[in-house]
Short mmCIF file of C-alpha atoms in Angstrom, two decimals:
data_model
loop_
_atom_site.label_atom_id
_atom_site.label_comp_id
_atom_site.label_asym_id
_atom_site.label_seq_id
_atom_site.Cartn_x
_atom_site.Cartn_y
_atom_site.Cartn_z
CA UNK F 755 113.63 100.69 118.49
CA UNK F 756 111.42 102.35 120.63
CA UNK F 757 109.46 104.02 118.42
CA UNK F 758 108.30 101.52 116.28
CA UNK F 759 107.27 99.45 119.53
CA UNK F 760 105.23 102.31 120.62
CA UNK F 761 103.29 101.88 117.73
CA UNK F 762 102.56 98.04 118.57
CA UNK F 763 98.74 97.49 118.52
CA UNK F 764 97.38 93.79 119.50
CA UNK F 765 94.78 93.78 117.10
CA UNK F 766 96.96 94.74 114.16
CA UNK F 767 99.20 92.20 114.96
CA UNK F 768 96.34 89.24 115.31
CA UNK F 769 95.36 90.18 111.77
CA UNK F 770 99.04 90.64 110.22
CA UNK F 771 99.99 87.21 111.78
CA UNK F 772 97.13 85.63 110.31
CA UNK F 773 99.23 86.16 107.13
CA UNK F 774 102.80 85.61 108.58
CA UNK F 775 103.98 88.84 109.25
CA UNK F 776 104.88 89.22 113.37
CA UNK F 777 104.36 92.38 113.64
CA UNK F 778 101.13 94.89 114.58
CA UNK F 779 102.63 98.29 113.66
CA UNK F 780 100.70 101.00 111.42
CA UNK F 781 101.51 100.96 108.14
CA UNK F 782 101.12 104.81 107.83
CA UNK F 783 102.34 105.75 111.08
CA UNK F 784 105.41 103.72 110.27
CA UNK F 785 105.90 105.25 106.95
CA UNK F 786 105.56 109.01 108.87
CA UNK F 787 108.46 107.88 111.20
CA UNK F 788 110.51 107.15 108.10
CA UNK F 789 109.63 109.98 106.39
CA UNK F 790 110.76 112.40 109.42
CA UNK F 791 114.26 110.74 110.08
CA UNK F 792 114.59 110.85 106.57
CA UNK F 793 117.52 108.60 104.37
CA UNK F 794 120.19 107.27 107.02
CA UNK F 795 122.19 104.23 106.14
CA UNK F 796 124.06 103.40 108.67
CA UNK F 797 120.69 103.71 111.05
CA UNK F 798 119.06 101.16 108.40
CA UNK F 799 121.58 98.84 108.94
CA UNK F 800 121.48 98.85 112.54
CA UNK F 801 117.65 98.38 112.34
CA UNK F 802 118.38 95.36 110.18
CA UNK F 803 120.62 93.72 112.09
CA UNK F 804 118.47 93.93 115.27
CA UNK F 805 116.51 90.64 113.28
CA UNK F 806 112.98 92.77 114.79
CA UNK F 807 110.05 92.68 111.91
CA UNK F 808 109.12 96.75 112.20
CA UNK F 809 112.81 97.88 112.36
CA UNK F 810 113.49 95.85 109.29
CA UNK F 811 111.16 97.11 107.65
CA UNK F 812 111.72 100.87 108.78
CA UNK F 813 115.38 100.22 107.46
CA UNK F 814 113.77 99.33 103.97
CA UNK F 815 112.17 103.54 104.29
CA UNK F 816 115.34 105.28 105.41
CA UNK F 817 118.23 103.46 103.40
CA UNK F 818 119.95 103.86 100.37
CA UNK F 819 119.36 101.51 97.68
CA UNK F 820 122.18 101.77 95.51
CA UNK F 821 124.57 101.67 98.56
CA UNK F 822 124.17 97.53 98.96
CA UNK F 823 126.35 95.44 97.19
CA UNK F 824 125.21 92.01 95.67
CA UNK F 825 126.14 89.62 98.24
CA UNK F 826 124.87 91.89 101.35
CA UNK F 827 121.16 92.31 99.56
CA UNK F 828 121.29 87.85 99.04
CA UNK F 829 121.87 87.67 102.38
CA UNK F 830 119.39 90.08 103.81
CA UNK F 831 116.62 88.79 101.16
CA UNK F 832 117.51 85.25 102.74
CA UNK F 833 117.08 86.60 106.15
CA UNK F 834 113.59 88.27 105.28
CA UNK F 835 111.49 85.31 105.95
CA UNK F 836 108.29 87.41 106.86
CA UNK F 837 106.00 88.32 103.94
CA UNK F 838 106.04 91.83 104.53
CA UNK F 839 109.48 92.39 105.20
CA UNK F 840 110.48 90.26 102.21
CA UNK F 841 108.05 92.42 99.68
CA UNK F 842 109.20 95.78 101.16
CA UNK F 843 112.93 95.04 100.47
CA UNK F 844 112.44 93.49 97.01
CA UNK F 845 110.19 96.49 96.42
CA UNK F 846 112.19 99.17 98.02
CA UNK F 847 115.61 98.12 97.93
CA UNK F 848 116.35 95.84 95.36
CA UNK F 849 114.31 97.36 92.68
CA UNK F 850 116.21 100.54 93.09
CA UNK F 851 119.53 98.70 93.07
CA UNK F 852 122.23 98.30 90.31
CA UNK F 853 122.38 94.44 91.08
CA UNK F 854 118.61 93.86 90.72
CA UNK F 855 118.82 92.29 86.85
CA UNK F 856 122.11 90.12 87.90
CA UNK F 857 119.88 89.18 91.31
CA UNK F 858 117.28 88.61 89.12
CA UNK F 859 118.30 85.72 87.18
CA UNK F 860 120.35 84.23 90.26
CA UNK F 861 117.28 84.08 92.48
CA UNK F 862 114.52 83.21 90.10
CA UNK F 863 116.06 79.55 89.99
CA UNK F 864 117.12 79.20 93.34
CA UNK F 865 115.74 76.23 95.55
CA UNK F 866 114.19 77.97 98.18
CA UNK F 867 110.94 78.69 96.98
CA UNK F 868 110.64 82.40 99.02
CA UNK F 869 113.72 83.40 97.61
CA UNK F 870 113.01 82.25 94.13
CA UNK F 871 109.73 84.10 94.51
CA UNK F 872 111.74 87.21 94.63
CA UNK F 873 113.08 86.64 91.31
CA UNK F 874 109.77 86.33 89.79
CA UNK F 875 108.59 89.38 91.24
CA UNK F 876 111.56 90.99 89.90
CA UNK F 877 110.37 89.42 86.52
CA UNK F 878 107.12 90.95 86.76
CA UNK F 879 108.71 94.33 86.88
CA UNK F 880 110.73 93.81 83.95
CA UNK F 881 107.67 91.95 82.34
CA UNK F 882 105.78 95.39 82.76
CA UNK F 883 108.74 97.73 82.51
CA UNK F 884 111.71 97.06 80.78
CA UNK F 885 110.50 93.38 78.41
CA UNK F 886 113.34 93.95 76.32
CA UNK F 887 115.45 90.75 76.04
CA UNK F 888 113.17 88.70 78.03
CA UNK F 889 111.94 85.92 76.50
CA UNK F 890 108.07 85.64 77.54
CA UNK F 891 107.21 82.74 75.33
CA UNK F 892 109.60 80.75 77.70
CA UNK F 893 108.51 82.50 80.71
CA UNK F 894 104.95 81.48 80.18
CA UNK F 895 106.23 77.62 79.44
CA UNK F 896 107.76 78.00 82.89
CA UNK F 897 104.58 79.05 84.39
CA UNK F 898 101.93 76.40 83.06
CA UNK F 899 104.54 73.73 83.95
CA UNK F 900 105.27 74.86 87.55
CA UNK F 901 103.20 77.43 89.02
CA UNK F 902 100.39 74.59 89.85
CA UNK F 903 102.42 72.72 92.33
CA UNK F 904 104.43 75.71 93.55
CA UNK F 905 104.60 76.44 97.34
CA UNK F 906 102.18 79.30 97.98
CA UNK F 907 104.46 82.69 97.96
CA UNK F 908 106.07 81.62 94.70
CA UNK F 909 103.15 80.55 93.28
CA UNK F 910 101.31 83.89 93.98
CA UNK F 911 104.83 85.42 92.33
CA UNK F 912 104.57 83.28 88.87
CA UNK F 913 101.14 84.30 89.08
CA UNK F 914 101.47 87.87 89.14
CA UNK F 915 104.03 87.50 86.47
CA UNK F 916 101.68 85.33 84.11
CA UNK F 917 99.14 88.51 84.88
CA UNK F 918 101.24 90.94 83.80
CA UNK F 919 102.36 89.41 80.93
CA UNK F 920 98.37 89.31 79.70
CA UNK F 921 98.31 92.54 80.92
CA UNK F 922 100.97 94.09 79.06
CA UNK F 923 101.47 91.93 76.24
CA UNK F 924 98.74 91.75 73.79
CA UNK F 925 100.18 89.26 71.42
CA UNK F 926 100.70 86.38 74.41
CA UNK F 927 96.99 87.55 76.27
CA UNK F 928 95.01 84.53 74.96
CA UNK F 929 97.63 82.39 76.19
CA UNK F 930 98.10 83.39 79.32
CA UNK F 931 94.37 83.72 80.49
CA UNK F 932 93.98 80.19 78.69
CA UNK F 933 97.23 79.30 81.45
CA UNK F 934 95.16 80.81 83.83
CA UNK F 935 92.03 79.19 83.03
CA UNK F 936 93.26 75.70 82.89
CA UNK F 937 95.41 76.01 85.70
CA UNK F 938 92.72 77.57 88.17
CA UNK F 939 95.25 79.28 90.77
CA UNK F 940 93.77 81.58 93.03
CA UNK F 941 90.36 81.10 91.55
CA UNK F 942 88.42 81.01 95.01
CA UNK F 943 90.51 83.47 96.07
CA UNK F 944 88.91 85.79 99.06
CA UNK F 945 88.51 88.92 97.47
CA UNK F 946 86.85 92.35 99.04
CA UNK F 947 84.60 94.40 97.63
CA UNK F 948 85.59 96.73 94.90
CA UNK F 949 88.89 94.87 94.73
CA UNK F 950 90.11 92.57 91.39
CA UNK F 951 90.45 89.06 92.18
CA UNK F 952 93.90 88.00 91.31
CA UNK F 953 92.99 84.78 89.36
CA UNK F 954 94.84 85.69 86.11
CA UNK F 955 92.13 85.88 83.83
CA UNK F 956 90.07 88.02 85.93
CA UNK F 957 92.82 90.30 86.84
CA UNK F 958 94.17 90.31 82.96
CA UNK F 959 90.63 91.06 81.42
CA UNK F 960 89.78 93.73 84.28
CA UNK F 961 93.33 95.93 83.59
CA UNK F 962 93.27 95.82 79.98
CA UNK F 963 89.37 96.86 80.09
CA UNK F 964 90.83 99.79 82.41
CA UNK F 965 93.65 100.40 80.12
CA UNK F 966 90.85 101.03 76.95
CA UNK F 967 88.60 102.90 78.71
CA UNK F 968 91.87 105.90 79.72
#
């Protein structure tokens, strides 16, 4: 625990809350710490439990995926209320873990919005991945008739997963950036230099442009 406070910078953490995360550690330096006390489950779990933002998510580096059963990753995804913690343990953990497809479908209809928001990102992994026995037609009727009036982590979700699906799927790509279009989510979207917007038919035209030019 005292490691990751060490690395506690005040600025970092006025820009990170900006965005709901309550924490100012370095990314990098973070990741370094991981990557020297290497995979350690029972540590991770410890680190979880002490409810602190940086030790979650330095429990999300050193543990083992597969080693979480279905129930204990619900519960921690339901205790993972900051953005950052919540991505890096969908991303990390439950990606990586047997349960993920059965999680999945459970969360992606759940009433919480930030833990149904976990399902969808799950969906844009399968979207991109593994589309086999998903049916996107229906995916992209859920989108156009909810991702409008979503609360704003699971709209960014359903709007990833719309993306990808243009991205990926060249046979529902006019439908989806017409989704997009009509919709208008994320349009004004502050975007940096150099970096794709993420208003779906920006982001779907940009990857596939990428994707002919390799």
């Amino acid at each position: 625990m005292a490691e990751p406070a060490a690395l506690e910078d005040p600025r970092t953490r006025a820009v990170n809350e900006k965005y709901g995360d309550d924490h100012g550690v370095n990314l990098g330096k973070l990741r370094a710490l991981a990557k020297r006390l290497k995979t350690q489950q029972e540590l991770a779990c410890r680190l979880w439990e002490t409810g602190d933002t940086a030790a979650k998510m330095l429990a999300t580096l050193i543990c083992r995926p597969k080693a979480f059963g279905r129930d204990e990753l619900d519960v921690m995804l339901r205790s993972a209320r900051t953005p950052k913690v919540h991505d890096w343990l969908v991303n990390y953990v439950v990606k990586r873990n047997p349960y993920a497809e059965e999680l999945r479908l459970a969360w992606s209809t759940d009433p919480d919005p930030v833990v149904a928001s976990a399902g969808w990102a799950l969906t844009s992994e399968r979207v991109a991945k593994k589309p086999e026995d998903l049916d996107l037609t229906e995916l992209l009727d859920t989108i156009e008739a909810k991702m409008k009036d979503a609360p704003a982590r699971l709209q960014w979700a359903m709007n990833q997963c719309l993306a990808q699906i243009g991205i990926e799927h060249a046979e529902h790509r006019s439908r989806a950036i017409d989704i997009g279009e009509r919709l208008q989510v994320l349009k004004d979207y502050p975007t940096s230099p150099g970096c794709t917007s993420p208003f779906a038919p920006v982001w779907i035209t940009e990857m596939v442009r990428r994707k002919e030019r390799t």
